Coordinates of C-alpha atoms and ligand atoms in Angstrom, one line a residue:
X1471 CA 34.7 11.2 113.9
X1472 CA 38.0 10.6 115.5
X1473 CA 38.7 12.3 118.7
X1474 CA 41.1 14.6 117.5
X1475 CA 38.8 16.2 114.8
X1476 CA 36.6 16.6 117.5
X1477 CA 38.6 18.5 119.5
X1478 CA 39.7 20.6 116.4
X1479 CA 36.2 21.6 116.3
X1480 CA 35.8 23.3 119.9
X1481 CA 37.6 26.3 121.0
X1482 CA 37.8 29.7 119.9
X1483 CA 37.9 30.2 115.7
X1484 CA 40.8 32.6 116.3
X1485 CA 41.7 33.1 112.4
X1486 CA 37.8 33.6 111.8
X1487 CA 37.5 35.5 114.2
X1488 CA 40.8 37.9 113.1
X1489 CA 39.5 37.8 109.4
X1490 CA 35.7 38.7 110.4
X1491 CA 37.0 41.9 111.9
X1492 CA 39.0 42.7 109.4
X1493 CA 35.8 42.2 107.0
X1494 CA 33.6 44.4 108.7
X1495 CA 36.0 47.3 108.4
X1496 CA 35.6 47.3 104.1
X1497 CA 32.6 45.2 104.1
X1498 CA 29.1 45.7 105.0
X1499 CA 28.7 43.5 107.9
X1500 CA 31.8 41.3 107.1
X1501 CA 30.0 39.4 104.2
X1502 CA 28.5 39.5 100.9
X1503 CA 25.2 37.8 101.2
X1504 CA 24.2 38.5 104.9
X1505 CA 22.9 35.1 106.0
X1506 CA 26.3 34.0 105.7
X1507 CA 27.4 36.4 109.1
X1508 CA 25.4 34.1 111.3
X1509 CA 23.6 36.7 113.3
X1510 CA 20.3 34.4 113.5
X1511 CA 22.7 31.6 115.3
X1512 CA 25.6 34.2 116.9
X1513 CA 29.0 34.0 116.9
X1514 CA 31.6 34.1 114.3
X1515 CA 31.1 32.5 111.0
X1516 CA 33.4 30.1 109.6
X1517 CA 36.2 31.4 106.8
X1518 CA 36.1 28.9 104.5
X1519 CA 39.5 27.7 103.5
X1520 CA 38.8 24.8 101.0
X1521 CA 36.3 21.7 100.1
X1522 CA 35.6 18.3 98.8
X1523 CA 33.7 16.4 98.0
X1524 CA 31.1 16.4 101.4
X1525 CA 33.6 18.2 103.3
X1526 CA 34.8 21.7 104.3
X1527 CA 37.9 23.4 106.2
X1528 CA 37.9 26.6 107.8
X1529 CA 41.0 28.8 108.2
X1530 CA 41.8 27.2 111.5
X1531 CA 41.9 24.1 110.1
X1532 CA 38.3 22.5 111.2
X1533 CA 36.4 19.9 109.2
X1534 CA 33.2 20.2 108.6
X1535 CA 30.3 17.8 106.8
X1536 CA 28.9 20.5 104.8
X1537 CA 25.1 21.1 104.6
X1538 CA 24.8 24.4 103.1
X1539 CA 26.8 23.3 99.7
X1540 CA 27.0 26.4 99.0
X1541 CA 23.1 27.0 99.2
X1542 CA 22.3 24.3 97.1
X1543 CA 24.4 24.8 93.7
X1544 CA 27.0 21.9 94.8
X1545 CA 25.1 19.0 93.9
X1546 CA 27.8 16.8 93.6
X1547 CA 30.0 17.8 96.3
X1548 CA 32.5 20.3 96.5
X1549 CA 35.2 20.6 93.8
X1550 CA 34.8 17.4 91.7
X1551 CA 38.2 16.6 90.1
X1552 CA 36.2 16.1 86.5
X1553 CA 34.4 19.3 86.9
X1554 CA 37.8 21.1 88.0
X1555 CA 39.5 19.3 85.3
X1556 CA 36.9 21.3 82.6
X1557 CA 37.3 24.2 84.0
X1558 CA 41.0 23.8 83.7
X1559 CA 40.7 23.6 80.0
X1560 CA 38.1 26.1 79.2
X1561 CA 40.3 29.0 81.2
X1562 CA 42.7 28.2 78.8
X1563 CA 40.9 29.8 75.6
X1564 CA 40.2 32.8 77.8
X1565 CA 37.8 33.9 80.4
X1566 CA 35.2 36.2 78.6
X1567 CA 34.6 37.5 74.7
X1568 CA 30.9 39.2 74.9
X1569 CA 30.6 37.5 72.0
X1570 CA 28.6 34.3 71.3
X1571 CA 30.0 31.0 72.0
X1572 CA 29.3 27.2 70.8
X1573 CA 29.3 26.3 74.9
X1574 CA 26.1 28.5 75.1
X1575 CA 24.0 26.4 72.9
X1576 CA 25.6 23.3 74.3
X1577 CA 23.9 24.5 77.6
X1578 CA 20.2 25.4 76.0
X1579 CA 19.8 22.6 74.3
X1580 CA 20.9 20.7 77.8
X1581 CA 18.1 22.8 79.5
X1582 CA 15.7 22.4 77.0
X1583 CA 16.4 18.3 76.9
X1584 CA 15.9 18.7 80.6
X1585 CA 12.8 21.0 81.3
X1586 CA 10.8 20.9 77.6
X1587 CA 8.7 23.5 79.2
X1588 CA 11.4 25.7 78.2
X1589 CA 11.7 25.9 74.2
X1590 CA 13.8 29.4 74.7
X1591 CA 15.9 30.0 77.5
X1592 CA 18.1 32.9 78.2
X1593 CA 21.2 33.0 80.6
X1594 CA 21.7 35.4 83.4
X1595 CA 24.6 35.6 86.2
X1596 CA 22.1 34.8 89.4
X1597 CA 19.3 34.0 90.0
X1598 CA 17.5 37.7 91.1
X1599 CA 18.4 38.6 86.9
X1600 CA 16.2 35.4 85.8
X1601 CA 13.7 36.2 88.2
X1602 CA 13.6 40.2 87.7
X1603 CA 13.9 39.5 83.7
X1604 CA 10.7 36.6 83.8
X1605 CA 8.7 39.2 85.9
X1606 CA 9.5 41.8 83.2
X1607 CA 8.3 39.4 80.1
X1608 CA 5.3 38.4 81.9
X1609 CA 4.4 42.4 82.0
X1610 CA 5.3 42.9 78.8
X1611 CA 3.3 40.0 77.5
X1612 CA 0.2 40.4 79.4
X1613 CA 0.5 44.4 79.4
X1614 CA -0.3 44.2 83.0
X1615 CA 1.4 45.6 86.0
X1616 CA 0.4 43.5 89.2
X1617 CA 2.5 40.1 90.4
X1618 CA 1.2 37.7 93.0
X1619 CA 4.3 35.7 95.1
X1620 CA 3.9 33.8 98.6
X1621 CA 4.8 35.4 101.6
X1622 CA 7.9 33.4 103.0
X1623 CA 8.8 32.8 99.2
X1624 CA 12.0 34.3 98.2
X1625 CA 13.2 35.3 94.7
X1626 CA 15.9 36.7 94.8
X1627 CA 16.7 41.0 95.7
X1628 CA 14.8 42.9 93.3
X1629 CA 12.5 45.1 94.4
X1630 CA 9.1 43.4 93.3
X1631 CA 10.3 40.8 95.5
X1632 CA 11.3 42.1 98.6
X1633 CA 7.8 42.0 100.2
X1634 CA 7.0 39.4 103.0
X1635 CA 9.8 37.8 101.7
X1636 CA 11.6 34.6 103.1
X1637 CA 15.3 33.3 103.5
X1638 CA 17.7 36.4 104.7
X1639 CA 15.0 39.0 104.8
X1640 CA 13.0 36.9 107.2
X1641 CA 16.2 35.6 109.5
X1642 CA 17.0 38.9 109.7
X1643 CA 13.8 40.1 110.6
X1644 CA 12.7 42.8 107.7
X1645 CA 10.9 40.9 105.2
X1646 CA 10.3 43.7 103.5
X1647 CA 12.9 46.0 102.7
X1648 CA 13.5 49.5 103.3
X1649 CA 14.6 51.6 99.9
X1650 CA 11.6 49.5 97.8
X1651 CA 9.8 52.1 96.8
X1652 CA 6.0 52.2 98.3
X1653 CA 4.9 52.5 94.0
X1654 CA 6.9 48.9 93.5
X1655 CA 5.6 47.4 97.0
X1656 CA 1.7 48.3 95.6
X1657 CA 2.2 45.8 92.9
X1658 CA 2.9 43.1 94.4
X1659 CA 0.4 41.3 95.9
X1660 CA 1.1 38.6 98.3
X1661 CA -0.8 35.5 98.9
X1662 CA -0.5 32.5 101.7
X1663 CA 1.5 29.0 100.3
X1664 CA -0.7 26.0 100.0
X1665 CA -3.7 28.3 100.3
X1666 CA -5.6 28.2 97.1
X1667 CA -8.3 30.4 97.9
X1668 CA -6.0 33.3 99.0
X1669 CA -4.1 33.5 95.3
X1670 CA -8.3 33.1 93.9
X1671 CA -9.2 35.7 96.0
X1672 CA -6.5 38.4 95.2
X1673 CA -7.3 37.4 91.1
X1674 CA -11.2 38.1 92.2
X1675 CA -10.0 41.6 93.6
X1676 CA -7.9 42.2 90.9
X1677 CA -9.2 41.4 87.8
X1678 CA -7.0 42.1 84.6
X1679 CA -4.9 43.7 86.4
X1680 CA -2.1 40.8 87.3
X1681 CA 0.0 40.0 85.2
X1682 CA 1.9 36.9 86.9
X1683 CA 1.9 34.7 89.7
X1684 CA 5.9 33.6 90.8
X1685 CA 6.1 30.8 93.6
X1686 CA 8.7 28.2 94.4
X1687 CA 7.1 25.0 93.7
X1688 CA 8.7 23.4 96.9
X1689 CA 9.7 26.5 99.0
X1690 CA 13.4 26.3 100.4
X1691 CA 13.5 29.9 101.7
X1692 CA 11.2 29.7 104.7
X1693 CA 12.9 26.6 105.9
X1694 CA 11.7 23.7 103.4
X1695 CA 8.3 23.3 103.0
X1696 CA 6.2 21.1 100.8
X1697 CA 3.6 21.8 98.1
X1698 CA -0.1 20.5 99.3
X1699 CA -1.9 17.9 97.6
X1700 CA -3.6 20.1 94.6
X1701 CA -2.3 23.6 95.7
X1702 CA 0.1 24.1 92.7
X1703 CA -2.4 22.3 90.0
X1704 CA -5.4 24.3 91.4
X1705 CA -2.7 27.7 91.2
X1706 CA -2.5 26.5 87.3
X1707 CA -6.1 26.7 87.1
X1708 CA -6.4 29.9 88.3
X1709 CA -3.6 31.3 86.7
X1710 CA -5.4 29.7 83.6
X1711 CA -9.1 31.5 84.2
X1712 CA -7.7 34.7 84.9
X1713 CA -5.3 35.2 82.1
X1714 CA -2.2 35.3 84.5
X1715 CA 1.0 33.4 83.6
X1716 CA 2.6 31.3 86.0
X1717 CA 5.8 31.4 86.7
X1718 CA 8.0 28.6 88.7
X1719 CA 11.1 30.2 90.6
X1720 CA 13.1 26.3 90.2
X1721 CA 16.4 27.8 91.3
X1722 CA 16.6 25.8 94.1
X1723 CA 13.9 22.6 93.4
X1724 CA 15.2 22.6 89.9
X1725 CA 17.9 19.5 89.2
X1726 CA 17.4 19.0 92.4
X1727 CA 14.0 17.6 92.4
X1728 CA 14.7 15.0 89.6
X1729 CA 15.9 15.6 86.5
X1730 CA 13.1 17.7 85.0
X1731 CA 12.6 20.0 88.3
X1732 CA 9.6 20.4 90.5
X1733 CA 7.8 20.4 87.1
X1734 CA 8.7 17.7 85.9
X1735 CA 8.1 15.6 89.1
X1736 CA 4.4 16.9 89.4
X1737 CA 4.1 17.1 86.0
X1738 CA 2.6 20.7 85.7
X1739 CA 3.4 22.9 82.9
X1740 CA 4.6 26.6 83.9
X1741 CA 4.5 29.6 81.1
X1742 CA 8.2 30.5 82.4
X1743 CA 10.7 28.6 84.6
X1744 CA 13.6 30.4 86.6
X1745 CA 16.7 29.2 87.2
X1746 CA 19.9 29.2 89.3
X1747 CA 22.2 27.5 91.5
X1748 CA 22.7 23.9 90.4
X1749 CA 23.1 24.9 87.0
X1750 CA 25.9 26.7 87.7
X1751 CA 27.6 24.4 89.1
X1752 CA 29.0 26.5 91.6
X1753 CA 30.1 28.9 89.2
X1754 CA 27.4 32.2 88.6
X1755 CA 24.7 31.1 86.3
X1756 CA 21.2 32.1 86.3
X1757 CA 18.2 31.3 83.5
X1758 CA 14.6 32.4 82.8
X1759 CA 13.0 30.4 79.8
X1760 CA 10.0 29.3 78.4
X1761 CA 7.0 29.6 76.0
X1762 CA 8.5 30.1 72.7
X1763 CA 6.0 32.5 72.3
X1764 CA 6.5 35.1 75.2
X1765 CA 10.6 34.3 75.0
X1766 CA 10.3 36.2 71.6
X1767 CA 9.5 39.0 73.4
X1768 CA 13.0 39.5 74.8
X1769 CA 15.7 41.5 72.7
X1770 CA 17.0 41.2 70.5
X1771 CA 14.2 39.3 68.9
X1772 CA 11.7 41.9 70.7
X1773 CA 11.1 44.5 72.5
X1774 CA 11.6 43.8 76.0
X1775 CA 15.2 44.4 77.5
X1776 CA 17.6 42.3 79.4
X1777 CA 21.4 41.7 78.6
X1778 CA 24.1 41.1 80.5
X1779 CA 28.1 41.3 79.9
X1780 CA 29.0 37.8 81.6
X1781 CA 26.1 36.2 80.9
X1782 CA 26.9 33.0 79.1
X1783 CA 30.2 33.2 80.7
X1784 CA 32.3 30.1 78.9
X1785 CA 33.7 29.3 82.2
X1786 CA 30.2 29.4 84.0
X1787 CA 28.8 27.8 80.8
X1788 CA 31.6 25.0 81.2
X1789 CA 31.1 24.3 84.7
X1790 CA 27.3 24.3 84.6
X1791 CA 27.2 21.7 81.4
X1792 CA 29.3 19.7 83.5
X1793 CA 26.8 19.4 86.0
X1794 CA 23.5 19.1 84.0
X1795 CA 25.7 15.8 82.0
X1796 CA 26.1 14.5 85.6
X1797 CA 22.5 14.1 86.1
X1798 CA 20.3 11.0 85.4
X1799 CA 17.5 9.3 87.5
X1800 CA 20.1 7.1 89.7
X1801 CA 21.2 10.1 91.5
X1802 CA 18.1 11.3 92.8
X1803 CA 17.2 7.6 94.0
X1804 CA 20.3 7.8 96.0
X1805 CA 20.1 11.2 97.2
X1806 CA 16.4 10.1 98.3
X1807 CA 17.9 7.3 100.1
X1808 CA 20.5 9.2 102.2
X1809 CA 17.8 12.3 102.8
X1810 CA 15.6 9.6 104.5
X1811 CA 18.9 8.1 106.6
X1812 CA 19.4 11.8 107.8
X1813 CA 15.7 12.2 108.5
X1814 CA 15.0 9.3 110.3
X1815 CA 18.5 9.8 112.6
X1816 CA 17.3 13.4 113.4
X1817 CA 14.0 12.9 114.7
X1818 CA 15.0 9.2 116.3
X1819 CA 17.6 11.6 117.9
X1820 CA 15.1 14.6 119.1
X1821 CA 12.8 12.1 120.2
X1822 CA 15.3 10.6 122.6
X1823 CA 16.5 13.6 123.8
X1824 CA 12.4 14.5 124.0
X1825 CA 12.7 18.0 121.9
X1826 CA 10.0 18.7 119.4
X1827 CA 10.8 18.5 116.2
X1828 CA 9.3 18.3 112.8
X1829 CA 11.5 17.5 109.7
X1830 CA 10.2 18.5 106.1
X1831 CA 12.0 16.8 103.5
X1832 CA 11.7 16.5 99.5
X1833 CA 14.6 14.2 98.5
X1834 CA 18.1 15.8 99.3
X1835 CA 16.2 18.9 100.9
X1836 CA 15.3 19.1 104.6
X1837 CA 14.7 21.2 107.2
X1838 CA 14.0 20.1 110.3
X1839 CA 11.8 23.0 112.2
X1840 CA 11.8 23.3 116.3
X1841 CA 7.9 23.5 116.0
X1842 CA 5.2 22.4 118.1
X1843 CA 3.0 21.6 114.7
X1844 CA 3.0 20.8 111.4
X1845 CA 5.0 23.3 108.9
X1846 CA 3.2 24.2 106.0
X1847 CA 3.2 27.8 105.5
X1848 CA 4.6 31.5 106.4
X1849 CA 2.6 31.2 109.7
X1850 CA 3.6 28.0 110.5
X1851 CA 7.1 28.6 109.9
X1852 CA 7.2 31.6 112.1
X1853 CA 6.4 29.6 115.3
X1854 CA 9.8 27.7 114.8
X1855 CA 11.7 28.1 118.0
X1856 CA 14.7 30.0 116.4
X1857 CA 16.4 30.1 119.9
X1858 CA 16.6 27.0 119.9
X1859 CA 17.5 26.2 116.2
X1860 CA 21.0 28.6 116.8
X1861 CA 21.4 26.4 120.5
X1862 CA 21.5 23.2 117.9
X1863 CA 23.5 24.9 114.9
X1864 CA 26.2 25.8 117.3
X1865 CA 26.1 22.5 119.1
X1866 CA 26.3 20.8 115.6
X1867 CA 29.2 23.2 114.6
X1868 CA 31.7 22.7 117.6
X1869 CA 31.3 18.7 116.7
X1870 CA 32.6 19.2 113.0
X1871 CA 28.7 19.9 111.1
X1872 CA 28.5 22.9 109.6
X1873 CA 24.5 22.9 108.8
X1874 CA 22.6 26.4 107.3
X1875 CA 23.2 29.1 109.9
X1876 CA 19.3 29.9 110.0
X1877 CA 16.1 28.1 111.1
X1878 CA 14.4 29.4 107.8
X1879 CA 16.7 27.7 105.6
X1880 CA 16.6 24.3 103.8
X1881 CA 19.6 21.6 104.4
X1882 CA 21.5 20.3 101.3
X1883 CA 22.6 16.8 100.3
X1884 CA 25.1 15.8 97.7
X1885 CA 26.1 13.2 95.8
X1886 CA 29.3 13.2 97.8
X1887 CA 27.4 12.7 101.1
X1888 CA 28.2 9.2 102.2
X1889 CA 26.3 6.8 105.1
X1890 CA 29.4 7.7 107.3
X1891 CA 28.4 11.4 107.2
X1892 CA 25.3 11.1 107.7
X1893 CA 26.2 9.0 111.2
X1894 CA 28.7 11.4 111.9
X1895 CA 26.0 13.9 111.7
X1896 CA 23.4 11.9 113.3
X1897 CA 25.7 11.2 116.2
X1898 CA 26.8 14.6 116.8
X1899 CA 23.2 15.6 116.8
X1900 CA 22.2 13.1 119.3
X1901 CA 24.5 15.4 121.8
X1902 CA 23.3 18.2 120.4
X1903 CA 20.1 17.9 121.3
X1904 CA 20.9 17.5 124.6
X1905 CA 22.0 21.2 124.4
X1906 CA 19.0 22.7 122.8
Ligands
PMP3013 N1 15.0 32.3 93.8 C1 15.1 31.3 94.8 C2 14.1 30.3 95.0 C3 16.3 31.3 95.6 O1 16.4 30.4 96.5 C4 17.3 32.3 95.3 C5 18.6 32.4 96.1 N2 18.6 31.7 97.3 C6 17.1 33.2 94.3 C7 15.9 33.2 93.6 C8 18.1 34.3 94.0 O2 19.2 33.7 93.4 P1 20.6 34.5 93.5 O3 21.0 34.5 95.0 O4 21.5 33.7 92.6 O5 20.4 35.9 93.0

């Protein structure tokens, strides 16, 4: 990084700072997703004035190698010309019709090419509708009222999910949410990641009475962590036994895992899929899809309710097909190649500067924990040092790397991330460290 970038980063983020406190005055704590107001690190987050490719500027005119990618949707970098290009044209047949379009099907059969575990799939605007909507189909199908998720699993902000859950609810310290109603909390049941005998247990306790089990096959939401050996096939099993379906949350891990998704990397076959995020494209798309047979269920074709007045959205629908034709196996070999780079720099550089550290990575997903031990659960995850995760974040920040403003978070790679970001970043952590 040249000196003069480096300078740009330090200092105080005066037009931030002026735009945050205008913010707070109309908006509830100055943003609308609250990991993004940095309270777990302090200070004043970064208003985003533009990006490409690996890159983003604030409004004061900082540059900053991007690891949040928008939480994971931006799989190949910010505002690719192509994409932009497409999205050019569609906007110029109109915005929205509520009315089918060919785009849609252009998508499914995309998805369906992508993930065959999902014959039907229906589109949503996030990724809470797919997961509130596959919760509701697994009710309806099973004609049971009780779920089983992970604690430190997050799926989104409905109300079944709010318990012991992960990503902002746990920075922020209230994993489960005041205003879910103690009737909703009851039925959902929470069990402990890579712990197979917890999920048997609660099915035991519970018999016909649950109607799904929902996990993230690779957790991003209580920093990244890693599916055990077993655990997710022996889940299956269960699931399986006890008449339960099993849902896969994918909407971070899927396209981002390989081409087929966590599923289609450990080859294990989920009764509905969720998705979000990358198929977006950075525009709002969300999916739930699956067995043909419990898809039926949902209206118009049964009796089980969902709709949505943007779903489908052609300009969502258009950004999002571009992305799914981007992918093929190269990318993830590269993205693999460049997570590794980053991992071995970071801990090379912790080790030097003798901090603890423990990096969990799945391809172009990482988090690297400041943990004593191994992180492999909720538990685990809570012994991070988050003290010392802000120290580094803001270290990182004031030399031009903007990574996820949270300990509990995962780190995203891109196709636009090059070798020369990845030693910028590497570099600037190797001071960084010294600060922690
Ligand atoms: N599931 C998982 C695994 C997620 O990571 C998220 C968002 N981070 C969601 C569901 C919710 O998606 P959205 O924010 O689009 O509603």
């Amino acid at each position: 990084m040249s000196i003069l970038r480096r300078l740009a980063a330090y200092g105080k983020p005066k037009r931030s700072q002026r735009l945050f406190e205008r913010a707070q005055q109309v908006i509830p704590g100055g943003v609308n997703s609250p990991v993004r107001a940095f309270k777990a690190v302090g200070g004043i987050p970064r208003f985003i004035h533009s990006g490409r490719g690996a890159e983003i500027k604030d409004v004061d005119g900082r540059i900053y190698v991007d690891y949040v990618m928008s939480w994971g949707p931006l799989l190949f970098g910010h505002a690719p010309r192509a994409q932009l290009r497409e999205i050019n044209d569609a906007v110029q047949h109109g915005t929205s019709f509520g009315a089918p379009t060919e785009l849609e099907i252009k998508m499914a059969e995309r998805v369906h090419k992508l993930m065959p575990n999902i014959e039907l799939v229906r589109f949503t605007s996030s990724g809470t509708e797919a997961t509130m909507s596959a919760i509701r189909v697994a009710r309806a199908a099973t004609k049971r009222g009780k779920i089983i998720k992970f604690a430190g699993c997050y799926h989104g902000h409905a109300d079944a999910f709010l318990v012991q859950a992960g990503s902002g609810a746990l920075t922020l310290g209230v994993p489960t949410s005041p205003g879910v109603p103690a009737s909703v909390a009851a039925q959902t049941l929470t069990a402990d990641y890579n712990d197979m005998r917890s999920v048997e247990q609660l099915a035991e306790a519970n018999l016909d009475q649950i109607a799904a089990v929902i996990v993230e096959p690779v957790v991003g939401n209580m920093g990244l962590i890693p599916p055990h050996k077993g655990f997710l096939e022996g889940v299956r099993t269960i699931c399986d036994r006890h008449g339960i379906l099993l849902i896969f949350d994918e909407v971070i891990s899927g396209f981002r895992m390989g081409p087929g998704g966590a599923q289609g990397a450990l080859g294990i076959k989920p009764d509905l899929t969720c998705l979000g995020k990358i198929i977006g494209g950075g525009l709002p798309v969300g999916a739930y899809g699956g067995r043909k047979d419990l898809m039926e269920l949902v209206a118009p074709v049964g009796p089980v309710y969902q709709a949505g007045t943007l779903s489908g959205n052609p300009i969502a629908m258009t950004a999002g097909l571009w992305a799914l034709n981007q992918i093929n196996t190269k990318i993830y070999k590269d993205l693999e190649r460049l997570g590794a780079l980053l991992e071995a720099g970071l801990l090379d550089a912790a080790k030097d500067a003798r901090v603890p550290l423990q990096i969990n990575r799945v391809g172009s997903l990482l988090t690297p924990f400041f943990a004593p031990g191994p992180v492999v659960d909720y538990r685990t995850a809570l012994q991070a040092d988050t003290k010392a995760y802000a120290r580094f974040f803001q270290a990182l920040l004031g030399r031009g790397v903007y990574a996820p403003p949270s300990q509990f978070e995962a780190w995203f790679l891109s196709t636009a991330h090059s070798e020369k970001h990845i030693d910028r970043t590497i570099s600037a952590a190797r001071k960084a460290f010294t600060e922690v």
